[in-house]
Coordinates of C-alpha atoms in Angstrom, one line a residue:
X1 CA -90.5 -90.7 114.7
X2 CA -90.8 -94.4 114.0
X3 CA -90.3 -97.0 111.3
X4 CA -93.4 -99.0 110.6
X5 CA -91.4 -102.2 110.9
X6 CA -90.2 -101.3 114.4
X7 CA -91.1 -99.4 117.5
X8 CA -91.7 -95.8 118.1
X9 CA -88.8 -93.5 118.6
X10 CA -91.2 -90.8 119.8
X11 CA -94.8 -91.7 120.6
X12 CA -97.4 -89.9 118.6
X13 CA -100.0 -87.7 120.3
X14 CA -102.8 -89.8 121.6
X15 CA -105.7 -87.5 120.8
X16 CA -105.2 -87.5 117.0
X17 CA -104.5 -91.2 117.1
X18 CA -107.8 -91.9 118.8
X19 CA -109.6 -89.7 116.3
X20 CA -108.0 -91.5 113.4
X21 CA -108.9 -94.9 115.0
X22 CA -112.5 -93.8 115.2
X23 CA -112.6 -92.8 111.6
X24 CA -110.7 -96.0 110.5
X25 CA -113.3 -98.1 112.3
X26 CA -116.0 -96.6 110.0
X27 CA -113.9 -97.5 107.0
X28 CA -113.4 -101.1 108.4
X29 CA -117.2 -101.5 108.7
X30 CA -117.6 -100.6 105.0
X31 CA -114.7 -102.9 104.2
X32 CA -116.5 -105.7 106.1
X33 CA -119.6 -105.1 104.0
X34 CA -117.4 -105.5 100.9
X35 CA -115.8 -108.7 102.2
X36 CA -119.1 -110.2 103.3
X37 CA -120.6 -109.3 100.0
X38 CA -117.7 -111.0 98.2
X39 CA -118.0 -114.1 100.4
X40 CA -121.7 -114.4 99.6
X41 CA -121.1 -113.8 95.9
X42 CA -118.5 -116.5 95.8
X43 CA -120.7 -119.1 97.6
X44 CA -123.8 -118.3 95.6
X45 CA -121.8 -117.9 92.4
X46 CA -120.4 -121.4 92.8
X47 CA -123.9 -122.8 93.3
X48 CA -125.0 -120.9 90.1
X49 CA -122.4 -122.9 88.1
X50 CA -122.7 -126.2 90.0
X51 CA -126.4 -126.4 90.3
X52 CA -128.1 -123.4 88.7
X53 CA -131.2 -121.8 90.4
X54 CA -132.7 -118.4 90.1
X55 CA -132.3 -117.8 93.8
X56 CA -128.6 -118.4 93.6
X57 CA -128.3 -116.0 90.7
X58 CA -130.2 -113.3 92.6
X59 CA -128.1 -113.8 95.8
X60 CA -124.9 -113.6 93.7
X61 CA -126.0 -110.3 92.2
X62 CA -126.8 -108.9 95.6
X63 CA -123.5 -110.1 96.9
X64 CA -121.6 -108.5 94.1
X65 CA -123.5 -105.3 94.6
X66 CA -122.6 -105.3 98.3
X67 CA -119.0 -106.0 97.5
X68 CA -118.6 -103.2 94.9
X69 CA -120.7 -100.8 97.0
X70 CA -118.7 -101.5 100.1
X71 CA -115.4 -101.1 98.3
X72 CA -116.4 -97.7 96.9
X73 CA -117.7 -96.6 100.3
X74 CA -114.4 -97.8 101.9
X75 CA -112.4 -95.8 99.5
X76 CA -114.5 -92.7 100.1
X77 CA -114.3 -93.0 103.9
X78 CA -110.6 -93.7 104.0
X79 CA -109.9 -90.7 101.8
X80 CA -111.2 -88.6 104.7
X81 CA -108.9 -90.4 107.1
X82 CA -105.6 -90.2 105.1
X83 CA -104.0 -89.0 102.0
X84 CA -101.6 -91.4 100.1
X85 CA -99.3 -91.3 97.2
X86 CA -98.4 -94.7 95.8
X87 CA -95.7 -96.1 93.6
X88 CA -96.5 -96.0 89.8
X89 CA -99.0 -98.6 88.7
X90 CA -99.9 -99.6 92.3
X91 CA -103.5 -99.9 91.3
X92 CA -102.8 -102.2 88.4
X93 CA -100.5 -104.4 90.4
X94 CA -103.0 -104.5 93.2
X95 CA -105.8 -105.4 90.9
X96 CA -103.6 -108.2 89.3
X97 CA -102.8 -109.6 92.7
X98 CA -106.5 -109.6 93.8
X99 CA -107.6 -111.1 90.5
X100 CA -105.0 -113.9 90.8
X101 CA -106.1 -114.6 94.4
X102 CA -109.8 -114.8 93.3
X103 CA -108.8 -117.2 90.5
X104 CA -106.9 -119.4 92.9
X105 CA -109.8 -119.4 95.4
X106 CA -112.3 -120.2 92.7
X107 CA -110.1 -123.0 91.3
X108 CA -109.7 -124.5 94.8
X109 CA -113.5 -124.4 95.3
X110 CA -114.0 -126.1 91.9
X111 CA -111.5 -128.7 92.9
X112 CA -113.3 -129.4 96.1
X113 CA -116.5 -129.7 94.2
X114 CA -115.0 -132.0 91.6
X115 CA -113.9 -134.5 94.3
X116 CA -117.3 -134.2 95.9
X117 CA -115.9 -132.7 99.1
X118 CA -118.3 -131.8 101.9
X119 CA -120.2 -128.5 101.8
X120 CA -118.5 -127.4 105.0
X121 CA -115.1 -127.7 103.4
X122 CA -116.2 -125.4 100.6
X123 CA -117.4 -122.8 103.0
X124 CA -114.0 -123.0 104.9
X125 CA -112.1 -122.7 101.6
X126 CA -114.1 -119.6 100.7
X127 CA -113.6 -118.1 104.1
X128 CA -109.8 -118.8 104.0
X129 CA -109.7 -117.4 100.5
X130 CA -111.4 -114.1 101.5
X131 CA -109.0 -113.7 104.5
X132 CA -106.0 -114.3 102.2
X133 CA -107.3 -111.7 99.7
X134 CA -107.7 -109.2 102.6
X135 CA -104.2 -109.9 103.8
X136 CA -102.7 -109.5 100.3
X137 CA -104.5 -106.2 99.9
X138 CA -103.2 -104.9 103.2
X139 CA -99.7 -106.0 102.5
X140 CA -99.8 -104.4 99.0
X141 CA -101.0 -101.1 100.5
X142 CA -98.1 -101.2 103.0
X143 CA -95.4 -101.9 100.5
X144 CA -96.6 -99.6 97.7
X145 CA -97.2 -96.4 99.6
X146 CA -94.5 -93.7 99.2
X147 CA -96.1 -90.8 101.1
X148 CA -99.0 -90.5 103.5
X149 CA -100.6 -87.7 105.6
X150 CA -103.1 -88.4 108.4
X151 CA -104.2 -87.0 111.8
X152 CA -101.2 -88.6 113.5
X153 CA -98.4 -87.3 111.2
X154 CA -96.5 -87.8 108.0
X155 CA -95.2 -91.1 106.5
X156 CA -92.3 -91.0 104.2
X157 CA -92.0 -94.5 102.7
X158 CA -91.6 -96.7 105.8
X159 CA -90.9 -93.9 108.4
X160 CA -93.7 -92.1 110.3
X161 CA -93.1 -88.7 111.9
X162 CA -95.8 -87.4 114.4
X163 CA -97.0 -83.9 113.7
X164 CA -95.5 -82.6 116.9
X165 CA -92.1 -83.5 115.6
X166 CA -92.6 -82.0 112.2
X167 CA -91.1 -78.5 111.6
X168 CA -91.7 -78.1 107.8
X169 CA -93.3 -79.9 104.9
X170 CA -91.6 -79.5 101.5
X171 CA -92.7 -80.0 97.9
X172 CA -90.3 -79.4 95.0
X173 CA -90.3 -80.3 91.3
X174 CA -87.2 -82.5 90.7
X175 CA -87.6 -83.3 87.0
X176 CA -90.0 -83.9 84.2
X177 CA -93.1 -85.5 85.7
X178 CA -91.5 -85.9 89.1
X179 CA -92.1 -84.1 92.5
X180 CA -90.2 -84.4 95.7
X181 CA -92.3 -84.5 98.9
X182 CA -90.7 -84.3 102.3
X183 CA -90.9 -83.5 106.0
X184 CA -88.3 -82.0 108.2
X185 CA -88.4 -83.4 111.7
X186 CA -87.1 -81.8 114.9
X187 CA -83.5 -82.6 115.5
X188 CA -83.4 -85.2 112.7
X189 CA -82.4 -85.4 109.1
X190 CA -85.0 -84.3 106.6
X191 CA -87.0 -87.1 104.9
X192 CA -87.8 -87.0 101.2
X193 CA -89.3 -89.2 98.6
X194 CA -89.8 -88.5 94.8
X195 CA -93.2 -89.3 93.4
X196 CA -94.6 -89.2 89.9
X197 CA -96.9 -86.3 89.1
X198 CA -99.4 -88.8 87.7
X199 CA -99.7 -90.3 91.2
X200 CA -100.0 -87.0 93.0
X201 CA -103.4 -85.3 93.2
X202 CA -102.5 -81.7 94.0
X203 CA -106.1 -80.8 95.1
X204 CA -106.4 -83.7 97.5
X205 CA -102.9 -83.0 98.7
X206 CA -103.8 -79.4 99.6
X207 CA -107.1 -80.6 101.2
X208 CA -105.2 -83.2 103.3
X209 CA -102.7 -80.6 104.6
X210 CA -105.5 -78.3 105.6
X211 CA -107.4 -81.2 107.3
X212 CA -104.5 -82.9 109.1
X213 CA -101.7 -80.5 109.7
X214 CA -101.8 -78.6 113.0
X215 CA -102.2 -75.3 111.1
X216 CA -103.9 -75.1 107.6
X217 CA -101.3 -74.7 104.9
X218 CA -101.4 -74.7 101.1
X219 CA -98.8 -76.5 99.0
X220 CA -96.7 -74.2 96.8
X221 CA -94.2 -75.7 94.4
X222 CA -90.5 -75.1 95.4
X223 CA -91.3 -73.8 98.9
X224 CA -91.3 -75.1 102.4
X225 CA -94.4 -74.7 104.6
X226 CA -94.0 -74.2 108.4
X227 CA -96.1 -76.4 110.6
X228 CA -97.1 -75.2 114.0

């Protein structure tokens, strides 16, 4: 068991970790396509407003298509790698953060253009802006995830328990619109977190348990599920 802010208390099994890393690399390639597409769209989009040309407009559209397509592909690929339940409104907050970052980056690029800064400075500004956007998204995902399943184990808020240390998974209704998800580690106190039903996709949850747990199990409300 480990806390994601610290070291491992018990190292996870290496085989599932390696499988997850292979799958994650596929997702990162799709994410790279999205980032590169966004970068191209920002550069070409700036040129559309600063010095319009049909070529810049076409490149901007292709860049936007690559960014959106890469983002959708990333989401699809990462769903096969892990199952997550977020805090309420995590998507809206994340979208607001990313929108704010994009506005800041575009504003800075416009400022560089207004003071007639060199073209290289604009490219650097866009590159730094894209990196900052990626960092903000990664940080947001880390802070707003309540529950996660993957090939390595179970994450309850900021604590990760490898599958070999999990004895049971639990799911219990705890009130109107709320469900408590949990894991019971070996020789350790149970870990629980309450999530909103609106954030919990029961079908994907069941699929994730069957895919990632050492033995296929189905979630049944108010019961514990042995894992072995």
